[in-house]
Amino acid sequence: MRIVVIGVGYVGLVTALTLCRLGHDVVRLDDDVAKIADLRHGRLPFFEEGLDHLFEEGCTSGRLRFSEDPSDAIPGADVAFICVGTPGRPTGEPNLVAVENAANLVGKWATRDMVVVEKSTVPVQTAERIQMVLGRRSAHRFAVASNPEFLREGCAVEDSLFPNRILVGTNSSQAHEIMRRIYRPMIESGARYFATDAATAELAKHACNAFLALKVSFVNALGRVCEAAGGDVVAVADIMGADPRIGREFLDAGVGFGGSCFPKDLAAFRAESLRLGYRFGLLDEVVRINDEAVGWVVEKVRGALWNLEEKRVVLLGLTFKPGTDDTRESPALRVARSLVEAGARVTGCDPKASAGALEGMEDLAVTRDPYAAAAGAHCLVICTAWPEYAALDLARLRELMALPIVVDGRNVFDPASVAEAGFTYLPTGRPAHGLAL
Ligand code: UDX
């Protein structure tokens, strides 16, 4: 199958390399000349476990090409995957100009009937809009399919190569047939293929992310009650999770969710529901509780240190979750901003966060070494559950710090060990140790 993948972002790159691995001829198209040039020179735009390997494989297969020219990339293609960015507007609705432009390009340069696949997360009824644009542009016949991705950053390559489900929504049975052919090796190795209409697939993607975010906010709200009552949210989550109807995943209480997907997709889904005439108030609460989680960690630091002016606070973890260098919408950066605004001197520490990602955080000193950061500090705040932080030498940290206080926004430490090492320990949704006010 000849496939053109439009958009060289995160989803576009992983999708293109996966399609190439499945044996298809893939052209990646983007008008960002610099990015295309980088790819031609073998330079990847971001870090993702296993991506370099897949990229190398694609390049040596001879089935992968890069182009900035639609008149070269689109003619002859059977299928176009639209993977362009859909940045959020201030109203929460995504800006779909790039999707419309991509559809226009396909309509303009198509030389045969095609399947056009929306891979970017888009509001329900976008497939109809794409169909309308294509119909105005070309005499060829197009079937539009929604084929959302469920990739998690940090394991995007694994998720993409070995998906547990493939969701395709289209009103064309022929397009379903073509999409099944594209994904045949995955379906044969057990991935469940969900065939729906376009609107159902578009909604399902939003429903998945909104529900996962709901679980996180539920456990965070529960954590507040546990703290007030002297209970332990980790134990409660374990008990809840033992019920297969609930499941243990996404029940880790902490400083909240972030990243390039949950916050943006929730805002989009809320705006979309309103547009359709339903106020999805439950999702308003999910966002409010998530904001509250950041404020609660800051309150704990303030409660333990009293005045924040002239205090040194170290944030361990800056990325929105472990296993990525991505700090977009990271709760850690929101904690950092609040503490800096309150007058604290803040040092951020992270094993992976890229320096470029911290633009606009000039007041934040950044280091990779937690022990260097801890020297003379009055409080450590765990913001990202990097496994290496759970293995830190607590006695050494205790000696280095000016005051022995740990606020654990991700519950990475064993409470008894931190208390034994002489720390005042303030975890999330669990009993505090050694707090004397
Ligand atoms: C998410 C979806 O999981 C994925 O299917 C979709 O395609 C894109 O959005 P991602 O943004 O990579 O993936 O992150 P994910 O692993 O889902 O975590 C999202 C956020 O929730 C992180 O900030 C994480 O720290 C937080 N989280 C997750 C919690 O606070 N507690 C949990 O129990 C789980």
Short mmCIF file of C-alpha atoms and ligand atoms in Angstrom, two decimals:
data_model
loop_
_atom_site.label_atom_id
_atom_site.label_comp_id
_atom_site.label_asym_id
_atom_site.label_seq_id
_atom_site.Cartn_x
_atom_site.Cartn_y
_atom_site.Cartn_z
CA MET A 1 0.00 0.00 0.00
CA ARG A 2 1.29 3.52 -0.76
CA ILE A 3 0.68 5.77 2.18
CA VAL A 4 1.37 9.45 2.74
CA VAL A 5 1.62 10.60 6.35
CA ILE A 6 1.01 14.32 6.73
CA GLY A 7 2.65 16.00 9.76
CA VAL A 8 6.07 15.34 11.23
CA GLY A 9 5.12 15.64 14.91
CA TYR A 10 5.15 12.98 17.58
CA VAL A 11 2.15 10.99 16.34
CA GLY A 12 3.12 11.42 12.67
CA LEU A 13 6.61 10.04 13.13
CA VAL A 14 5.61 7.05 15.22
CA THR A 15 2.70 6.28 12.85
CA ALA A 16 4.88 6.51 9.73
CA LEU A 17 7.56 4.23 11.14
CA THR A 18 4.95 1.72 12.29
CA LEU A 19 3.29 1.66 8.86
CA CYS A 20 6.70 1.17 7.30
CA ARG A 21 7.41 -1.77 9.64
CA LEU A 22 4.05 -3.26 8.52
CA GLY A 23 5.50 -3.37 5.01
CA HIS A 24 3.92 -0.30 3.41
CA ASP A 25 5.62 2.37 1.29
CA VAL A 26 5.45 5.55 3.30
CA VAL A 27 6.12 9.17 2.39
CA ARG A 28 6.18 11.67 5.23
CA LEU A 29 5.06 15.10 4.19
CA ASP A 30 5.47 18.35 6.10
CA ASP A 31 6.01 21.99 5.10
CA ASP A 32 8.55 22.38 7.91
CA VAL A 33 11.62 22.27 5.68
CA ALA A 34 14.06 22.25 8.61
CA LYS A 35 12.40 19.24 10.25
CA ILE A 36 12.33 17.32 6.99
CA ALA A 37 16.02 18.15 6.44
CA ASP A 38 16.83 16.90 9.96
CA LEU A 39 15.03 13.62 9.30
CA ARG A 40 16.84 13.20 5.99
CA HIS A 41 20.08 13.56 7.96
CA GLY A 42 18.93 10.94 10.45
CA ARG A 43 18.18 13.41 13.27
CA LEU A 44 15.08 12.62 15.34
CA PRO A 45 13.11 15.57 16.75
CA PHE A 46 12.43 14.02 20.19
CA PHE A 47 13.44 11.17 22.47
CA GLU A 48 11.31 8.05 22.66
CA GLU A 49 12.44 4.60 23.75
CA GLY A 50 13.17 2.41 20.70
CA LEU A 51 12.39 5.12 18.14
CA ASP A 52 15.97 5.40 16.87
CA HIS A 53 15.99 1.69 16.10
CA LEU A 54 12.66 1.81 14.25
CA PHE A 55 13.82 4.89 12.35
CA GLU A 56 17.01 3.20 11.23
CA GLU A 57 15.02 0.15 10.16
CA GLY A 58 12.64 2.37 8.14
CA CYS A 59 15.49 4.23 6.45
CA THR A 60 17.34 1.07 5.44
CA SER A 61 14.14 -0.66 4.23
CA GLY A 62 13.95 1.71 1.26
CA ARG A 63 10.21 2.06 1.92
CA LEU A 64 10.43 5.35 3.84
CA ARG A 65 10.83 8.78 2.25
CA PHE A 66 10.56 12.35 3.44
CA SER A 67 9.21 15.26 1.44
CA GLU A 68 8.20 18.87 1.87
CA ASP A 69 6.49 18.91 -1.52
CA PRO A 70 2.83 17.77 -1.73
CA SER A 71 3.01 17.52 -5.53
CA ASP A 72 5.67 14.84 -5.02
CA ALA A 73 4.29 13.11 -1.91
CA ILE A 74 0.54 12.78 -2.58
CA PRO A 75 0.12 11.68 -6.23
CA GLY A 76 -0.12 7.90 -6.44
CA ALA A 77 -0.93 7.42 -2.73
CA ASP A 78 -3.79 5.09 -1.80
CA VAL A 79 -4.15 6.32 1.75
CA ALA A 80 -3.35 9.60 3.54
CA PHE A 81 -2.91 9.75 7.31
CA ILE A 82 -3.51 13.22 8.73
CA CYS A 83 -1.28 13.60 11.80
CA VAL A 84 -0.96 17.39 12.02
CA GLY A 85 -1.09 19.39 15.26
CA THR A 86 -4.41 20.53 16.72
CA PRO A 87 -3.35 23.14 19.32
CA GLY A 88 -5.95 24.28 21.84
CA ARG A 89 -7.63 27.66 21.48
CA PRO A 90 -8.33 29.75 24.62
CA THR A 91 -11.92 28.41 24.53
CA GLY A 92 -10.62 24.85 24.82
CA GLU A 93 -11.64 23.99 21.28
CA PRO A 94 -8.79 22.76 19.10
CA ASN A 95 -7.57 24.80 16.18
CA LEU A 96 -8.23 22.61 13.14
CA VAL A 97 -6.74 24.85 10.47
CA ALA A 98 -3.88 22.43 9.88
CA VAL A 99 -6.36 19.55 9.45
CA GLU A 100 -8.31 21.57 6.89
CA ASN A 101 -5.09 22.48 5.07
CA ALA A 102 -4.03 18.84 4.97
CA ALA A 103 -7.42 17.84 3.52
CA ASN A 104 -7.08 20.59 0.92
CA LEU A 105 -3.66 19.31 -0.08
CA VAL A 106 -4.92 15.74 -0.45
CA GLY A 107 -7.88 16.94 -2.53
CA LYS A 108 -5.63 19.02 -4.71
CA TRP A 109 -2.94 16.43 -5.43
CA ALA A 110 -4.80 13.09 -5.29
CA THR A 111 -4.48 11.13 -8.52
CA ARG A 112 -6.83 8.29 -7.55
CA ASP A 113 -9.65 7.43 -5.14
CA MET A 114 -8.24 7.45 -1.63
CA VAL A 115 -8.90 6.70 2.01
CA VAL A 116 -8.14 9.74 4.19
CA VAL A 117 -7.45 8.84 7.81
CA GLU A 118 -7.66 11.28 10.70
CA LYS A 119 -5.09 10.19 13.27
CA SER A 120 -4.84 13.45 15.21
CA THR A 121 -7.32 13.72 18.08
CA VAL A 122 -10.19 15.79 16.71
CA PRO A 123 -13.71 16.73 17.77
CA VAL A 124 -16.63 14.55 16.77
CA GLN A 125 -17.92 15.32 13.26
CA THR A 126 -14.50 16.35 11.96
CA ALA A 127 -14.62 13.43 9.49
CA GLU A 128 -17.69 15.06 7.91
CA ARG A 129 -15.80 18.33 7.57
CA ILE A 130 -12.83 16.62 5.96
CA GLN A 131 -15.21 14.84 3.57
CA MET A 132 -16.73 18.21 2.65
CA VAL A 133 -13.32 19.79 1.93
CA LEU A 134 -12.23 16.83 -0.19
CA GLY A 135 -15.49 16.83 -2.13
CA ARG A 136 -15.05 20.50 -3.00
CA ARG A 137 -11.47 19.99 -4.11
CA SER A 138 -11.47 16.90 -6.28
CA ALA A 139 -13.51 14.72 -8.57
CA HIS A 140 -11.94 11.56 -7.09
CA ARG A 141 -13.87 9.57 -4.49
CA PHE A 142 -12.64 9.74 -0.91
CA ALA A 143 -13.61 7.74 2.17
CA VAL A 144 -12.72 9.38 5.46
CA ALA A 145 -11.82 7.18 8.44
CA SER A 146 -11.12 8.06 12.06
CA ASN A 147 -8.28 5.93 13.41
CA PRO A 148 -7.30 7.40 16.79
CA GLU A 149 -4.00 6.52 18.42
CA PHE A 150 -3.73 5.44 22.03
CA LEU A 151 0.03 5.91 22.38
CA ARG A 152 1.49 6.77 25.74
CA GLU A 153 4.63 8.85 25.78
CA GLY A 154 7.55 6.82 27.02
CA CYS A 155 6.20 3.62 25.47
CA ALA A 156 4.84 5.01 22.21
CA VAL A 157 6.87 2.64 20.03
CA GLU A 158 5.75 -0.42 21.97
CA ASP A 159 2.11 0.81 22.04
CA SER A 160 2.21 1.51 18.32
CA LEU A 161 3.82 -1.77 17.26
CA PHE A 162 1.81 -3.97 19.62
CA PRO A 163 -1.57 -2.32 20.15
CA ASN A 164 -4.23 -4.23 22.07
CA ARG A 165 -6.93 -2.57 19.99
CA ILE A 166 -7.25 -0.85 16.64
CA LEU A 167 -10.14 1.52 16.29
CA VAL A 168 -11.39 2.50 12.86
CA GLY A 169 -14.51 4.55 12.35
CA THR A 170 -15.79 5.11 8.84
CA ASN A 171 -19.07 4.97 7.03
CA SER A 172 -17.45 3.18 4.06
CA SER A 173 -17.18 -0.63 4.04
CA GLN A 174 -14.47 -0.39 1.40
CA ALA A 175 -12.40 1.84 3.67
CA HIS A 176 -12.80 -0.69 6.48
CA GLU A 177 -11.45 -3.34 4.14
CA ILE A 178 -8.42 -1.20 3.25
CA MET A 179 -7.75 -0.35 6.89
CA ARG A 180 -7.92 -4.03 7.84
CA ARG A 181 -5.37 -4.73 5.09
CA ILE A 182 -3.07 -2.02 6.44
CA TYR A 183 -3.17 -3.46 9.96
CA ARG A 184 -3.47 -7.16 8.98
CA PRO A 185 -0.24 -8.35 10.74
CA MET A 186 -1.38 -6.74 13.99
CA ILE A 187 -4.90 -8.13 13.75
CA GLU A 188 -3.45 -11.58 13.05
CA SER A 189 -1.29 -11.32 16.17
CA GLY A 190 -4.29 -10.62 18.36
CA ALA A 191 -5.05 -6.87 18.28
CA ARG A 192 -8.80 -6.41 18.50
CA TYR A 193 -10.21 -4.46 15.54
CA PHE A 194 -13.15 -2.21 16.40
CA ALA A 195 -15.09 -1.20 13.30
CA THR A 196 -17.47 1.69 13.93
CA ASP A 197 -18.89 4.73 12.21
CA ALA A 198 -16.69 7.84 12.19
CA ALA A 199 -18.48 9.74 14.98
CA THR A 200 -18.27 6.80 17.39
CA ALA A 201 -14.51 6.45 16.86
CA GLU A 202 -13.94 10.18 17.32
CA LEU A 203 -15.94 10.11 20.56
CA ALA A 204 -14.30 6.92 21.83
CA LYS A 205 -10.85 8.53 21.81
CA HIS A 206 -12.10 11.44 23.92
CA ALA A 207 -14.00 9.09 26.21
CA CYS A 208 -10.85 7.03 26.91
CA ASN A 209 -8.69 9.99 27.85
CA ALA A 210 -11.45 11.69 29.84
CA PHE A 211 -12.14 8.50 31.80
CA LEU A 212 -8.46 7.96 32.63
CA ALA A 213 -8.20 11.57 33.80
CA LEU A 214 -11.35 11.02 35.85
CA LYS A 215 -9.71 8.07 37.62
CA VAL A 216 -6.69 10.23 38.50
CA SER A 217 -8.85 13.05 39.86
CA PHE A 218 -11.02 10.58 41.76
CA VAL A 219 -8.03 9.14 43.57
CA ASN A 220 -6.64 12.61 44.24
CA ALA A 221 -9.91 13.75 45.82
CA LEU A 222 -9.99 10.49 47.77
CA GLY A 223 -6.45 11.25 48.93
CA ARG A 224 -7.62 14.51 50.46
CA VAL A 225 -10.27 12.67 52.48
CA CYS A 226 -7.77 9.98 53.49
CA GLU A 227 -5.33 12.62 54.71
CA ALA A 228 -8.04 14.35 56.73
CA ALA A 229 -9.14 11.04 58.26
CA GLY A 230 -5.70 9.53 58.86
CA GLY A 231 -6.25 6.79 56.25
CA ASP A 232 -3.92 5.59 53.51
CA VAL A 233 -4.96 6.23 49.91
CA VAL A 234 -2.42 3.73 48.56
CA ALA A 235 -4.01 0.91 50.52
CA VAL A 236 -7.50 2.08 49.54
CA ALA A 237 -6.46 2.16 45.86
CA ASP A 238 -4.99 -1.36 46.16
CA ILE A 239 -8.27 -2.62 47.60
CA MET A 240 -10.33 -0.84 44.93
CA GLY A 241 -7.98 -2.08 42.21
CA ALA A 242 -8.42 -5.70 43.28
CA ASP A 243 -11.96 -5.43 41.94
CA PRO A 244 -11.57 -6.21 38.22
CA ARG A 245 -14.46 -3.87 37.46
CA ILE A 246 -12.32 -0.97 38.77
CA GLY A 247 -8.70 -1.98 38.07
CA ARG A 248 -5.59 -0.65 39.85
CA GLU A 249 -4.16 1.40 36.98
CA PHE A 250 -4.52 5.18 37.05
CA LEU A 251 -5.28 5.17 40.76
CA ASP A 252 -1.97 6.65 41.94
CA ALA A 253 -2.68 9.77 43.94
CA GLY A 254 -0.29 12.66 43.48
CA VAL A 255 0.26 16.10 42.11
CA GLY A 256 -2.07 15.46 39.17
CA PHE A 257 -1.99 14.76 35.46
CA GLY A 258 -0.28 16.78 32.76
CA GLY A 259 1.25 16.21 29.34
CA SER A 260 0.30 17.13 25.83
CA CYS A 261 -2.89 15.05 25.80
CA PHE A 262 -5.03 14.90 28.94
CA PRO A 263 -5.32 18.65 29.66
CA LYS A 264 -5.83 19.60 26.01
CA ASP A 265 -8.18 16.73 25.21
CA LEU A 266 -10.28 17.33 28.31
CA ALA A 267 -10.65 21.01 27.42
CA ALA A 268 -11.61 20.02 23.87
CA PHE A 269 -14.13 17.41 24.99
CA ARG A 270 -15.77 19.81 27.44
CA ALA A 271 -16.05 22.50 24.74
CA GLU A 272 -17.32 19.94 22.25
CA SER A 273 -20.02 18.66 24.58
CA LEU A 274 -21.18 22.24 25.22
CA ARG A 275 -21.30 22.87 21.47
CA LEU A 276 -23.49 19.79 21.15
CA GLY A 277 -25.82 21.13 23.85
CA TYR A 278 -24.64 19.15 26.91
CA ARG A 279 -22.63 20.55 29.80
CA PHE A 280 -20.38 17.68 30.91
CA GLY A 281 -20.06 19.03 34.45
CA LEU A 282 -18.26 15.92 35.70
CA LEU A 283 -15.28 16.84 33.52
CA ASP A 284 -15.25 20.39 34.94
CA GLU A 285 -14.72 18.77 38.34
CA VAL A 286 -11.95 16.54 36.99
CA VAL A 287 -10.05 19.64 35.90
CA ARG A 288 -10.79 21.51 39.13
CA ILE A 289 -9.51 18.63 41.29
CA ASN A 290 -6.40 18.39 39.11
CA ASP A 291 -5.65 22.10 39.64
CA GLU A 292 -6.27 21.63 43.35
CA ALA A 293 -3.65 18.85 43.51
CA VAL A 294 -0.90 21.31 42.56
CA GLY A 295 -2.15 23.87 45.09
CA TRP A 296 -2.26 21.23 47.83
CA VAL A 297 1.40 20.29 47.38
CA VAL A 298 2.38 23.97 47.51
CA GLU A 299 0.27 24.39 50.67
CA LYS A 300 2.13 21.49 52.29
CA VAL A 301 5.48 23.10 51.54
CA ARG A 302 4.22 26.38 52.95
CA GLY A 303 2.79 24.62 56.00
CA ALA A 304 6.11 22.93 56.74
CA LEU A 305 8.38 25.92 56.03
CA TRP A 306 6.16 28.83 57.14
CA ASN A 307 7.60 31.79 55.20
CA LEU A 308 8.84 30.78 51.78
CA GLU A 309 11.06 33.81 51.25
CA GLU A 310 14.72 32.85 51.70
CA LYS A 311 13.87 29.15 51.70
CA ARG A 312 15.45 26.75 49.20
CA VAL A 313 13.10 24.18 47.76
CA VAL A 314 14.21 21.34 45.49
CA LEU A 315 11.75 19.78 43.08
CA LEU A 316 12.67 16.22 42.17
CA GLY A 317 11.19 15.57 38.72
CA LEU A 318 10.12 18.16 36.16
CA THR A 319 8.64 16.03 33.38
CA PHE A 320 4.88 15.36 33.41
CA LYS A 321 5.56 11.68 34.12
CA PRO A 322 8.61 9.39 34.27
CA GLY A 323 10.12 7.87 31.13
CA THR A 324 9.91 11.00 28.98
CA ASP A 325 11.79 14.29 28.50
CA ASP A 326 8.48 16.11 28.00
CA THR A 327 7.54 18.92 30.41
CA ARG A 328 4.46 20.14 28.55
CA GLU A 329 1.66 20.96 31.02
CA SER A 330 3.75 19.32 33.73
CA PRO A 331 2.30 19.70 37.25
CA ALA A 332 5.92 20.04 38.44
CA LEU A 333 6.34 23.29 36.54
CA ARG A 334 3.10 24.62 38.01
CA VAL A 335 4.40 23.80 41.49
CA ALA A 336 7.69 25.54 40.59
CA ARG A 337 5.89 28.68 39.39
CA SER A 338 3.76 28.91 42.54
CA LEU A 339 6.76 28.49 44.83
CA VAL A 340 8.84 31.02 42.91
CA GLU A 341 5.93 33.50 43.03
CA ALA A 342 5.72 32.96 46.79
CA GLY A 343 9.39 33.96 47.10
CA ALA A 344 11.13 30.58 47.45
CA ARG A 345 14.41 29.83 45.68
CA VAL A 346 13.60 26.78 43.61
CA THR A 347 15.94 24.23 42.06
CA GLY A 348 14.50 21.68 39.68
CA CYS A 349 16.11 18.31 39.21
CA ASP A 350 15.30 15.81 36.48
CA PRO A 351 17.16 12.95 34.78
CA LYS A 352 15.69 13.66 31.33
CA ALA A 353 13.87 17.02 31.03
CA SER A 354 15.32 18.81 28.02
CA ALA A 355 16.70 22.31 28.62
CA GLY A 356 14.69 23.69 25.68
CA ALA A 357 11.50 22.47 27.30
CA LEU A 358 12.07 24.76 30.27
CA GLU A 359 11.87 28.02 28.34
CA GLY A 360 10.03 30.69 30.28
CA MET A 361 11.18 29.20 33.60
CA GLU A 362 14.19 31.50 34.01
CA ASP A 363 13.73 31.64 37.81
CA LEU A 364 14.19 27.90 38.07
CA ALA A 365 17.73 26.60 38.55
CA VAL A 366 18.04 23.16 36.96
CA THR A 367 20.39 20.27 37.63
CA ARG A 368 20.47 16.52 37.00
CA ASP A 369 22.12 15.62 40.33
CA PRO A 370 19.66 15.33 43.25
CA TYR A 371 22.44 15.37 45.86
CA ALA A 372 23.97 18.59 44.50
CA ALA A 373 20.48 20.11 44.43
CA ALA A 374 19.76 19.03 48.01
CA ALA A 375 22.82 20.74 49.53
CA GLY A 376 21.54 23.49 51.83
CA ALA A 377 17.88 22.92 50.83
CA HIS A 378 15.02 23.33 53.27
CA CYS A 379 12.57 21.02 51.54
CA LEU A 380 12.49 18.31 48.85
CA VAL A 381 9.33 17.94 46.80
CA ILE A 382 8.84 14.83 44.67
CA CYS A 383 6.91 15.86 41.56
CA THR A 384 7.62 13.00 39.14
CA ALA A 385 7.82 9.31 40.07
CA TRP A 386 11.21 8.59 38.47
CA PRO A 387 12.28 5.18 39.85
CA GLU A 388 15.77 6.51 40.65
CA TYR A 389 14.27 8.86 43.24
CA ALA A 390 12.81 5.94 45.19
CA ALA A 391 16.39 4.56 45.43
CA LEU A 392 18.00 7.78 46.76
CA ASP A 393 20.33 7.52 49.75
CA LEU A 394 18.13 9.12 52.40
CA ALA A 395 20.85 9.35 55.06
CA ARG A 396 23.09 11.24 52.63
CA LEU A 397 20.27 13.61 51.69
CA ARG A 398 19.50 14.21 55.37
CA GLU A 399 23.12 15.27 55.97
CA LEU A 400 23.17 17.61 52.98
CA MET A 401 19.92 19.43 53.66
CA ALA A 402 19.46 22.49 55.88
CA LEU A 403 16.10 21.16 57.06
CA PRO A 404 14.95 17.51 56.77
CA ILE A 405 11.57 17.89 55.07
CA VAL A 406 10.18 15.81 52.21
CA VAL A 407 6.86 16.52 50.51
CA ASP A 408 6.15 13.45 48.40
CA GLY A 409 3.79 14.46 45.59
CA ARG A 410 4.00 10.98 44.02
CA ASN A 411 4.30 8.65 47.02
CA VAL A 412 7.62 7.24 45.78
CA PHE A 413 9.15 6.68 49.22
CA ASP A 414 8.47 4.01 51.78
CA PRO A 415 7.09 6.14 54.67
CA ALA A 416 8.85 4.14 57.40
CA SER A 417 12.30 4.49 55.75
CA VAL A 418 12.00 8.27 55.32
CA ALA A 419 10.83 8.71 58.88
CA GLU A 420 13.66 6.46 60.13
CA ALA A 421 16.18 8.59 58.25
CA GLY A 422 15.00 11.53 60.37
CA PHE A 423 12.79 13.36 57.89
CA THR A 424 9.51 15.09 58.37
CA TYR A 425 7.59 13.26 55.66
CA LEU A 426 4.45 14.59 53.99
CA PRO A 427 3.17 12.09 51.43
CA THR A 428 -0.04 12.37 49.38
CA GLY A 429 -3.19 10.89 50.88
CA ARG A 430 -1.25 9.01 53.55
CA PRO A 431 -0.41 9.79 57.17
CA ALA A 432 2.40 12.32 57.66
CA HIS A 433 5.45 11.53 59.82
CA GLY A 434 7.31 13.79 62.17
CA LEU A 435 5.31 16.94 61.49
CA ALA A 436 5.61 19.20 64.51
CA LEU A 437 3.96 22.57 64.05
C1 UDX B 1 -2.28 9.55 27.50
C2 UDX B 1 -3.09 8.26 27.27
O1 UDX B 1 -2.73 7.30 28.27
C3 UDX B 1 -2.84 7.71 25.87
O2 UDX B 1 -3.65 6.55 25.64
C4 UDX B 1 -3.18 8.80 24.85
O3 UDX B 1 -2.92 8.37 23.53
C5 UDX B 1 -2.38 10.06 25.13
O4 UDX B 1 -2.61 10.49 26.49
P1 UDX B 1 0.27 10.15 28.06
O5 UDX B 1 -0.12 11.59 27.95
O6 UDX B 1 1.55 9.69 27.44
O7 UDX B 1 -0.88 9.21 27.44
O8 UDX B 1 0.37 9.84 29.62
P2 UDX B 1 -0.24 8.83 30.67
O9 UDX B 1 0.70 7.74 30.95
O10 UDX B 1 -1.63 8.44 30.32
O11 UDX B 1 -0.28 9.78 31.98
C6 UDX B 1 -0.98 11.02 31.94
C7 UDX B 1 -0.79 11.78 33.22
O12 UDX B 1 -1.53 11.20 34.29
C8 UDX B 1 0.67 11.89 33.71
O13 UDX B 1 0.92 13.23 34.13
C9 UDX B 1 0.72 10.95 34.88
O14 UDX B 1 1.68 11.31 35.83
C10 UDX B 1 -0.69 11.10 35.44
N1 UDX B 1 -1.12 9.93 36.23
C11 UDX B 1 -1.30 8.72 35.62
C12 UDX B 1 -1.37 10.07 37.59
O15 UDX B 1 -1.22 11.17 38.16
N2 UDX B 1 -1.78 8.98 38.30
C13 UDX B 1 -1.96 7.77 37.73
O16 UDX B 1 -2.35 6.83 38.43
C14 UDX B 1 -1.71 7.63 36.35
#
